[in-house]
XYZ file of C-alpha atoms in Angstrom:
483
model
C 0.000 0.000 0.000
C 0.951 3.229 -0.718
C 2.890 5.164 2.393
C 1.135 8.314 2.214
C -1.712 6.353 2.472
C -0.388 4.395 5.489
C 0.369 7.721 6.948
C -3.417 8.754 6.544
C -4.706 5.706 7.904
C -1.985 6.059 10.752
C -3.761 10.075 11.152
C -6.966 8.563 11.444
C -6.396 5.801 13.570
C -4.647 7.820 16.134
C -7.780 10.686 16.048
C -10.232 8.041 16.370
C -8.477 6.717 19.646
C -8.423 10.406 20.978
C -12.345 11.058 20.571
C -13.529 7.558 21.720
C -10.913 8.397 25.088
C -11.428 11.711 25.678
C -14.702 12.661 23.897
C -16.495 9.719 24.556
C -14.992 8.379 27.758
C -14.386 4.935 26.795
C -12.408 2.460 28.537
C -8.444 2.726 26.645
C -8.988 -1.148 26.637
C -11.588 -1.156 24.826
C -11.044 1.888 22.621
C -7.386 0.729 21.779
C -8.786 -3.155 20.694
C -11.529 -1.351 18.308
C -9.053 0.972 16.695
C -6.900 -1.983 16.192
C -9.667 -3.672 14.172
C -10.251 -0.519 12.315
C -7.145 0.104 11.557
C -6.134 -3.548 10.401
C -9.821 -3.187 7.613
C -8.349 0.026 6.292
C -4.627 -1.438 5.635
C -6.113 -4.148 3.937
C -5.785 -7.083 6.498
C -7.526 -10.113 5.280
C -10.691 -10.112 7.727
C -10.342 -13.910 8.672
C -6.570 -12.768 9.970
C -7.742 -10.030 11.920
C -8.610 -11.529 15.369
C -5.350 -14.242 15.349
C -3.206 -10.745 14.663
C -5.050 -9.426 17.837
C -4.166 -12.986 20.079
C -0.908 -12.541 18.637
C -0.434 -8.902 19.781
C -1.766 -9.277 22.896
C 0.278 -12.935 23.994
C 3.674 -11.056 22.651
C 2.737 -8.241 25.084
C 0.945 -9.813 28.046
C 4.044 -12.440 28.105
C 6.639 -10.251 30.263
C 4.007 -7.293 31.637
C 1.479 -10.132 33.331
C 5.061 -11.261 35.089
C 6.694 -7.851 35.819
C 3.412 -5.693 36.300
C 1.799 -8.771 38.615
C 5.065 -9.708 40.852
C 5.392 -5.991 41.387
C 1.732 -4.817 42.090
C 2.293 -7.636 45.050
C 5.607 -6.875 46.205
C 4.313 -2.723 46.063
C 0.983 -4.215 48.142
C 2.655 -5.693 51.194
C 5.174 -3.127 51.215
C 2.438 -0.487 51.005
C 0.407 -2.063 54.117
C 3.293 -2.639 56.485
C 3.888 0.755 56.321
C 6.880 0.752 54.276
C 6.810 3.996 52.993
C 6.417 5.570 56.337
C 9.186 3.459 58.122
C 11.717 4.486 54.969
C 10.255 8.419 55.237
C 11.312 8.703 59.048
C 14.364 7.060 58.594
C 15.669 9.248 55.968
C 14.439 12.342 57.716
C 16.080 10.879 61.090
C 19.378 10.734 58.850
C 19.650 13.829 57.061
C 17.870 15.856 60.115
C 15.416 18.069 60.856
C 17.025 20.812 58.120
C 16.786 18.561 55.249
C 13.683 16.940 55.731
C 12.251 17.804 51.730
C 15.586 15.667 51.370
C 14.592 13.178 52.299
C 11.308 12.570 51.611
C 12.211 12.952 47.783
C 15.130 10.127 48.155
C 12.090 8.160 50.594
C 9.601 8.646 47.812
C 11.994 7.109 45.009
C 12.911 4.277 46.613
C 9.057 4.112 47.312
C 8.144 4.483 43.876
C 10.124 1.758 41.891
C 7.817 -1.426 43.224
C 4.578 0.815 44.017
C 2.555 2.488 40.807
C 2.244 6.766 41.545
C -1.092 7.022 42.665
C -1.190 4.789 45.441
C 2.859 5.391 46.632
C 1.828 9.499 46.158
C -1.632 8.771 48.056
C 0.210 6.983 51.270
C 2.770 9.823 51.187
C 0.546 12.486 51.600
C -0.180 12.810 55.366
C 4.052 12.618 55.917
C 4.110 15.136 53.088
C 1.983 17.859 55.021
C 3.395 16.824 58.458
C 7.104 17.262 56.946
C 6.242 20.529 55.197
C 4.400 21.771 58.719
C 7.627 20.816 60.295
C 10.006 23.173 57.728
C 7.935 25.795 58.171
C 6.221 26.276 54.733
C 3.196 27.934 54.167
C 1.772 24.903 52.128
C 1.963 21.319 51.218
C 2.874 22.007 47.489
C 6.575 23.259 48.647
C 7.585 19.330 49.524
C 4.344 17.443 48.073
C 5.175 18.901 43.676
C 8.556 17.846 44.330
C 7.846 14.620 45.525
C 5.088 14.009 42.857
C 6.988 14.613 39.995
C 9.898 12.884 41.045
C 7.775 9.552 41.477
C 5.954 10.321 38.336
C 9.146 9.869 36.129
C 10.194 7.084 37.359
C 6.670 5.447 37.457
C 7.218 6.438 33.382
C 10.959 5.414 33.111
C 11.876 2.233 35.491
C 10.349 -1.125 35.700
C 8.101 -3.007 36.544
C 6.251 -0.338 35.492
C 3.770 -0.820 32.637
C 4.260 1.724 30.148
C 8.376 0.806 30.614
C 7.497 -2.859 30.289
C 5.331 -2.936 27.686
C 7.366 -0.491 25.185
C 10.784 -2.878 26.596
C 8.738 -6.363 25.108
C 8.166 -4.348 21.888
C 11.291 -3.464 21.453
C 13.670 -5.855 22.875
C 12.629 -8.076 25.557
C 16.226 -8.788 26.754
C 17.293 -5.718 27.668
C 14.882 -5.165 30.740
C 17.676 -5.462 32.959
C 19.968 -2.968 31.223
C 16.685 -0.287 30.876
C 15.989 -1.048 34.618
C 19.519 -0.078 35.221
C 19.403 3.390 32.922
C 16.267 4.187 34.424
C 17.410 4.123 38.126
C 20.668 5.382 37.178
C 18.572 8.471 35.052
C 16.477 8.879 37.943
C 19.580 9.808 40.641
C 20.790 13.230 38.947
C 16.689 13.746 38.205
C 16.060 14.020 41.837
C 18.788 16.707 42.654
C 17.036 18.663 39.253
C 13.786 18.512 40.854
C 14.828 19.447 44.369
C 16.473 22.445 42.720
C 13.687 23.380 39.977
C 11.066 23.063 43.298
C 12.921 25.663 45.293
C 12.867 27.950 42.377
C 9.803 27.596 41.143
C 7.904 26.861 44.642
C 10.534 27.967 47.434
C 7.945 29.232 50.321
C 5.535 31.364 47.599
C 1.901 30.971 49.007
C -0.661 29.059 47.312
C -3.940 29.160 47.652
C -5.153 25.990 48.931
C -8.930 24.589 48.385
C -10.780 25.094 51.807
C -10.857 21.561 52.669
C -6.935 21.126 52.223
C -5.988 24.302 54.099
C -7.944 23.184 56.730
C -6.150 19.668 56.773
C -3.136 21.403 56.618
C -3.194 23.646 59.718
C -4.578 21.149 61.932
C -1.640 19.248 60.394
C 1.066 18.092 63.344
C 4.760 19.076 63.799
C 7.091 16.136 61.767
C 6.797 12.754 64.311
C 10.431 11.669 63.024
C 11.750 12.889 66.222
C 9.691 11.082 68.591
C 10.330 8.380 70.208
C 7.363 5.899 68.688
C 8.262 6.285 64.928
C 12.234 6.332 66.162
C 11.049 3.079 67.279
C 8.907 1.982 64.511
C 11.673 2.196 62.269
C 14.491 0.378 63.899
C 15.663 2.624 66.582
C 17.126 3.069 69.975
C 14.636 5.144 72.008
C 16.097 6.034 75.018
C 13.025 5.203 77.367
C 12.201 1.649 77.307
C 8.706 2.722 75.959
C 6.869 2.037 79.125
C 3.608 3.853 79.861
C 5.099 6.170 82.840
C 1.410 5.537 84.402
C 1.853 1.798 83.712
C -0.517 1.390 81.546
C -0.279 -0.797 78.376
C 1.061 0.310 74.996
C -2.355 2.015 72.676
C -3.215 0.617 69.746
C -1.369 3.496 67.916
C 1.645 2.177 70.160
C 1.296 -1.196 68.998
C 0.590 -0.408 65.174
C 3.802 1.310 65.403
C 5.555 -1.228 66.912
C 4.309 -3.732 64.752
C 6.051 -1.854 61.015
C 9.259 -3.559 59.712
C 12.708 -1.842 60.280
C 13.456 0.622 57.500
C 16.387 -1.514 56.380
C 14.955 -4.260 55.820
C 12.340 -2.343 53.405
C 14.886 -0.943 51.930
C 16.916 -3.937 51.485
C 13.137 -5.677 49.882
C 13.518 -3.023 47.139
C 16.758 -3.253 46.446
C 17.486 -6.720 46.244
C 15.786 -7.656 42.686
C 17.782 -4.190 41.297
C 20.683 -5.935 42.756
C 19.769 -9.518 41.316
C 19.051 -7.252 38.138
C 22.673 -5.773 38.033
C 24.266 -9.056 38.585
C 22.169 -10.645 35.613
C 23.610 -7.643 33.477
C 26.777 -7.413 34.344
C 27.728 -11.379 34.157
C 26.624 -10.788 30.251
C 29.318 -8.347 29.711
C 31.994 -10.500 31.767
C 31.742 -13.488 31.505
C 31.561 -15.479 27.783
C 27.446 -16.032 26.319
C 26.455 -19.431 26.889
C 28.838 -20.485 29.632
C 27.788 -21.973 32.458
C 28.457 -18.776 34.763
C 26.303 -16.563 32.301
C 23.436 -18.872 32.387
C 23.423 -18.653 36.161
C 23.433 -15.108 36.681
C 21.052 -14.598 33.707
C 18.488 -16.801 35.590
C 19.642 -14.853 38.722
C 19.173 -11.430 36.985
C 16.095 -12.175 34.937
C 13.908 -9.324 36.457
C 10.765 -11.672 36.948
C 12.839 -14.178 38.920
C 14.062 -11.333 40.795
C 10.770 -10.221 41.662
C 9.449 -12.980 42.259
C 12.659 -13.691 44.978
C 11.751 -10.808 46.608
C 7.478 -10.742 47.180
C 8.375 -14.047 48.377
C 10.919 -12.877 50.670
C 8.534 -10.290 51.487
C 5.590 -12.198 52.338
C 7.465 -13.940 54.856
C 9.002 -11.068 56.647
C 6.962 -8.167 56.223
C 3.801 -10.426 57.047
C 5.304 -12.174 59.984
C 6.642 -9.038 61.213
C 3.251 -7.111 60.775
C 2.443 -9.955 62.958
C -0.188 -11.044 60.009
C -1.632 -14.849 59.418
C -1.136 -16.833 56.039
C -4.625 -16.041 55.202
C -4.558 -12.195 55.818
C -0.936 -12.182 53.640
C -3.276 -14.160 50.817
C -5.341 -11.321 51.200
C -3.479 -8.421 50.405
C -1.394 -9.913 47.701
C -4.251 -11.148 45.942
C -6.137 -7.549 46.429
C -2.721 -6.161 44.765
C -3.499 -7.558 41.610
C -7.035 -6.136 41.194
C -5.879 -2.620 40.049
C -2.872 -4.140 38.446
C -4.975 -6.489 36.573
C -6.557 -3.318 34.798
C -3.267 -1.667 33.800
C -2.309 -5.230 32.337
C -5.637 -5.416 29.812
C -4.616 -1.825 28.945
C -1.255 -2.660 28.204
C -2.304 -5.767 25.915
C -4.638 -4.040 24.350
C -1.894 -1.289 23.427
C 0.393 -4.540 22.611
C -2.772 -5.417 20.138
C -2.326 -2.242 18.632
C 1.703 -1.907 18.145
C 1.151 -5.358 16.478
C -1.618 -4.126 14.538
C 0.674 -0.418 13.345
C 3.839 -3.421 12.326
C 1.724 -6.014 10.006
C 0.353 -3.305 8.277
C 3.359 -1.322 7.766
C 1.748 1.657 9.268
C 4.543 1.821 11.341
C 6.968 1.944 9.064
C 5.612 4.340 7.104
C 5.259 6.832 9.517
C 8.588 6.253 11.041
C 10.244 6.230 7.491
C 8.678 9.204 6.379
C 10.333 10.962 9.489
C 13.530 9.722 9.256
C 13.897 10.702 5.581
C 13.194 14.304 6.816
C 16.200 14.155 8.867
C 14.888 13.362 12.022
C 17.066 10.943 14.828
C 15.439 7.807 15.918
C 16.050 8.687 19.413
C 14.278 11.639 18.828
C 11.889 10.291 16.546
C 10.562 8.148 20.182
C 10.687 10.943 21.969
C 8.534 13.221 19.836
C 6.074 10.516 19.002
C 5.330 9.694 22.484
C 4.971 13.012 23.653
C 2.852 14.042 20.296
C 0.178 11.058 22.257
C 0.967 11.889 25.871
C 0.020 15.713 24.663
C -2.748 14.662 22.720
C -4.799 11.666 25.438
C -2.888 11.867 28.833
C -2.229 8.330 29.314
C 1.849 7.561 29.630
C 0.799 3.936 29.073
C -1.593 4.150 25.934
C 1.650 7.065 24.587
C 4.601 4.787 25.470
C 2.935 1.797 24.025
C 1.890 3.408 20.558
C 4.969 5.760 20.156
C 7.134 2.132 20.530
C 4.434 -0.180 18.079
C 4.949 2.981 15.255
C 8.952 2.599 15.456
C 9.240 -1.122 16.340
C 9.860 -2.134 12.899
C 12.547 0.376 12.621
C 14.187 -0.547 15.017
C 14.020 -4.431 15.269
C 15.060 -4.636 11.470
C 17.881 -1.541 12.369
C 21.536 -2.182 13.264
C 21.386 -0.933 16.492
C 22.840 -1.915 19.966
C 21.643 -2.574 22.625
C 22.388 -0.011 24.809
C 20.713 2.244 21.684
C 18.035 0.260 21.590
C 18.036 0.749 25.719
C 18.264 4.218 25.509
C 15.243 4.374 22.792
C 12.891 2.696 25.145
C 14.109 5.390 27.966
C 13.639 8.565 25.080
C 9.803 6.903 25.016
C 9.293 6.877 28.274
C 10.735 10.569 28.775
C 8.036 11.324 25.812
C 5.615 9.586 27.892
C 6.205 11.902 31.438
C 6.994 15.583 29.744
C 4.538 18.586 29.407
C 2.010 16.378 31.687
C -1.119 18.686 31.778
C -5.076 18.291 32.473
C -6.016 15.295 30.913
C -3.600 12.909 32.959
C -4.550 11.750 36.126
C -1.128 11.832 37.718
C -1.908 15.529 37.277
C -5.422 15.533 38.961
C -3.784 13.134 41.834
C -0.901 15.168 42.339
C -2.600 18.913 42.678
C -6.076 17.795 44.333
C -4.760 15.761 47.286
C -2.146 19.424 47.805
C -5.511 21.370 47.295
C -4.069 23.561 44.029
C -5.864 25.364 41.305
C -5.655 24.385 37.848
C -3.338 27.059 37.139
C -1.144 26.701 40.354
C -0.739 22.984 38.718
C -0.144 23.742 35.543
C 2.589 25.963 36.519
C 4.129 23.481 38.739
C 3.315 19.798 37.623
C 3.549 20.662 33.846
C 6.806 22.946 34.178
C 8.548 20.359 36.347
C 7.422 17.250 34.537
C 8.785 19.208 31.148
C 11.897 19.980 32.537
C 12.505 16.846 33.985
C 11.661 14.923 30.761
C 13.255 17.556 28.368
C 16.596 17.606 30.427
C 16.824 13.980 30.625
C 16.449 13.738 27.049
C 19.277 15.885 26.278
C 21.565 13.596 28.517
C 20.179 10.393 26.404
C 21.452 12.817 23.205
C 24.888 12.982 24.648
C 25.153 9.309 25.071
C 24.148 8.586 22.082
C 26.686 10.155 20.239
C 29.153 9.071 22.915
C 28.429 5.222 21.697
C-alpha cells in the first residue's frame, strides 16, 4: 500500500483513539482493541486474519508485563500495608535531620516508587508530606508534596516493573529489561537533585492558595513525628526510654501499630534486592563469555521476573510475619494487589494489540520512514512521538505503548545496539512523562490531594514534569553520540 496512504490511515487511527478516550470516555482497553480492528480493515488485512493478529499482539505483550506488572503490584501491596513507605520516610528524615527533611522525603519517595505504581505510593505519602512541610515551616503542602510528585511520576514512566516501561521494553527488545531497569534508576539519581532544585525555584515558600478543605487539613496538620520516640522506634531505633507507659498502663493501639512496622532496612533492602539480582544478571553478560555456564546462572539470577518474584516471596514472609499477620490475611493483600494491576495489564495488551496491529500493516513503518527521511534521529523520533500522544490523550501507558508499536519495525530490522536500543525505550518513556497537563490523572492526583488550582498545577506539575523529561532527554542525546 501506498505510504502516504499508510500515513493517513496512521492520522486517522490515532484521532479516532483520541475522541472515543477523551470525547467519549471509553475504557483505553476497549477503545485501543476497536481501533486496532479498524485500523487492520483500512490497511487491507484479510478479515479472517484479523482476530489471530489481535491474540498474537496481545500474547507477545501480556508475556513479560502479566510477570513484571503482577510480581510488582504484590511486592508494592505488602510493602504499602506494612507501612513501608512511612518506616523508609522517618528514617531518611532521622538521617539527614530536621534541616533537610524535603531531602529526604524525595530520596524516601523514590525508593518508594520503583515497586509501588504513583497514585497509590503518592496517596500513602501524603499525610508525611503535610506533616514534613508543617515541620520546615512552609506555608503549604505544594513546597515538599510537587517535588515529591513529579519525582515519582518519572520514574513510574521510566523504570520497571512499570507498565508503560514494560510494555514499550517487550516491543522493542525483551532482553534488555535489565539494562533499561539499570538506565532508568541510574537516570532517575541526577533527576532528583534537578527537581529538588527546579522546586525551590519555582515553589521555594511562595503561598498558594489551597482549596478550603486542604488548608484546613493542613493547619490542623502536626509538627514532623520523626523525632519522637514511637516512629524512632517503629523504624528500627534506639529510644532512650524503654517505651513504658510512665502511668503503667499498656502500649495504645497506635503504640502497637507502630511497633508492629518492619525496620526501614529491611524495606529498603526488599527493594533493592531484585535491582541488585538485576545488576548481577547484566553485568555477568558483559563479563563473563554467552552461553557459559556462569552466564546462564546469573542470567536466571538477573532475569527481572525471577528477581521479583525472589523478593514478594521474601517479602511475604518477613513483612507479614513481622506485621504480625496470618497466612490467610498475607493471601489477602497480595491477591487484592493484583485487582488494580490487573486493569493496567488489559490496557497494556490491548496497546500490545495495537503496536502489532501499526507493524503487520506497515503503518509503522511508514510513519517512522517518512520521518527519518526528513532528517529526524530515531532517538528523537521516540521521543517526539510519544509526547505528540501523551500531549494529545494523557495516558503515559496508551503514549509509550503506541509511540514504541509505530517505530518497532525500525528498530528491530535496524543495526542498532543494545544499549541504543536501551536508551530508545528510555527517550519513550521521557516522551511519555513531559509537558504532563489536564487530561492525565497523575496531574489531577498530584494537585487535588495538595488542594491547588488548575493554574497553580499547571505551573508546577507541567513545568517540572517538562523539565525533567526535556533535560533527561538531552543527557540520552549525549550518550548517544558518545556510543
Amino acid at each position: 500500500m501506498d505510504p502516504l496512504l499508510l500515513i493517513g490511515i496512521a492520522v486517522a487511527a490515532i484521532a479516532i483513539l483520541l475522541v472515543t478516550v477523551i470525547a467519549l470516555k471509553w475504557p483505553a482497553y476497549v477503545s485501543l482493541l476497536v481501533i486496532s480492528v479498524l485500523t487492520a480493515l483500512a490497511a487491507g488485512v484479510a478479515i479472517q486474519d484479523i482476530v489471530p493478529l489481535m491474540i498474537e499482539g496481545m500474547g507477545g505483550t501480556l508475556g513479560s508485563v502479566a510477570l513484571l506488572v503482577g510480581l510488582g503490584a504484590m511486592l508494592g501491596g505488602i510493602i504499602e500495608k506494612t507501612g513501608g513507605a512511612e518506616v523508609i520516610a522517618h528514617r531518611a528524615a532521622a538521617v539527614l535531620g530536621e534541616k533537610r527533611l524535603a531531602q529526604a522525603l524525595l530520596i524516601a519517595s523514590g525508593l518508594v516508587a520503583i515497586p509501588i505504581f504513583f497514585d497509590v505510593a503518592f496517596i500513602i505519602l501524603v499525610p508525611i508530606i503535610f506533616a514534613f512541610a508543617k515541620a520546615a515551616g512552609h506555608r503549604a503542602p505544594v513546597a515538599v508534596g510537587m517535588p515529591v510528585a513529579v519525582f515519582m511520576v518519572f520514574i513510574h514512566n521510566t523504570v520497571p516493573p512499570h507498565p508503560g516501561v514494560v510494555g514499550s521494553t517487550t516491543l522493542l527488545g525483551q532482553h534488555l529489561m535489565g539494562l533499561v531497569t539499570l538506565l532508568g534508576i541510574a537516570l532517575a539519581i541526577p533527576m532528583g537533585l534537578l527537581v529538588h532544585l527546579v522546586g525551590k525555584r519555582l515553589i521555594g515558600n511562595r503561598s498558594f492558595v489551597l482549596e478550603p478543605a486542604v488548608a484546613a487539613k493542613y493547619a490542623a496538620a502536626g509538627e514532623a513525628s520523626f523525632h519522637s520516640e514511637r516512629v524512632t522506634a517503629a523504624v528500627g531505633g534506639s529510644p532512650d526510654s524503654s517505651g513504658a507507659d510512665d502511668s503503667g498502663g499498656g502500649d495504645s493501639p497506635a503504640e502497637e501499630e507502630l511497633s508492629r512496622r518492619p525496620p526501614a532496612s529491611l524495606v529498603v533492602g526488599l527493594i533493592l534486592l531484585p535491582i541488585l539480582m538485576i545488576a548481577c544478571g547484566t553485568v555477568g553478560a558483559l563479563v563473563f563469555e554467552q552461553g557459559g555456564t556462569a552466564a546462564n546462572v546469573l542470567s536466571f539470577i538477573g532475569a527481572p521476573a525471577f528477581a521479583l518474584l525472589v523478593s514478594t516471596l521474601i517479602a511475604m514472609y518477613l513483612l507479614g510475619i513481622m506485621h504480625g499477620w496470618g497466612k490467610q490475611q498475607i493471601s489477602e493483600v497480595m491477591d487484592g494487589a493484583l485487582g488494580p494491576a490487573a486493569i493496567v495489564i488489559l490496557v497494556t495488551g490491548a496497546g500490545g494489540v495495537f503496536a502489532e496491529v501499526l507493524t503487520e500493516t506497515g503503518v509503522g513503518d511508514a510513519v517512522s520512514g517518512l520521518m527519518l527521511e526528513a532528517g529526524v534521529p530515531i532517538l528523537l523520533l521516540a521521543f517526539l512521538v510519544a509526547l505528540a500522544f501523551k500531549v494529545a490523550q494523557g495516558s503515559g501507558t496508551v503514549a509509550t505503548l503506541s509511540a514504541a508499536g509505530i517505530v518497532q519495525s525500525t528498530v528491530v530490522g535496524g543495526d542498532y545496539s543494545s544499549l541504543q536500543v536501551a536508551l530508545i525505550i528510555l527517550a519513550i518513556g521521557l516522551g511519555s512523562v513531559s509537558m504532563s497537563h489536564i487530561n492525565d490523572s497523575g496531574f489531577w492526583i498530584a494537585t487535588k490531594f495538595l488542594g491547588m488550582s488548575v493554574p497553580d498545577g499547571l505551573r508546577t506539575w507541567t513545568v517540572m514534569t517538562t523539565v525533567l523529561g526535556f533535560t533527561s532527554m538531552v543527557i540520552l542525546g549525549l550518550l548517544w553520540l558518545i556510543i
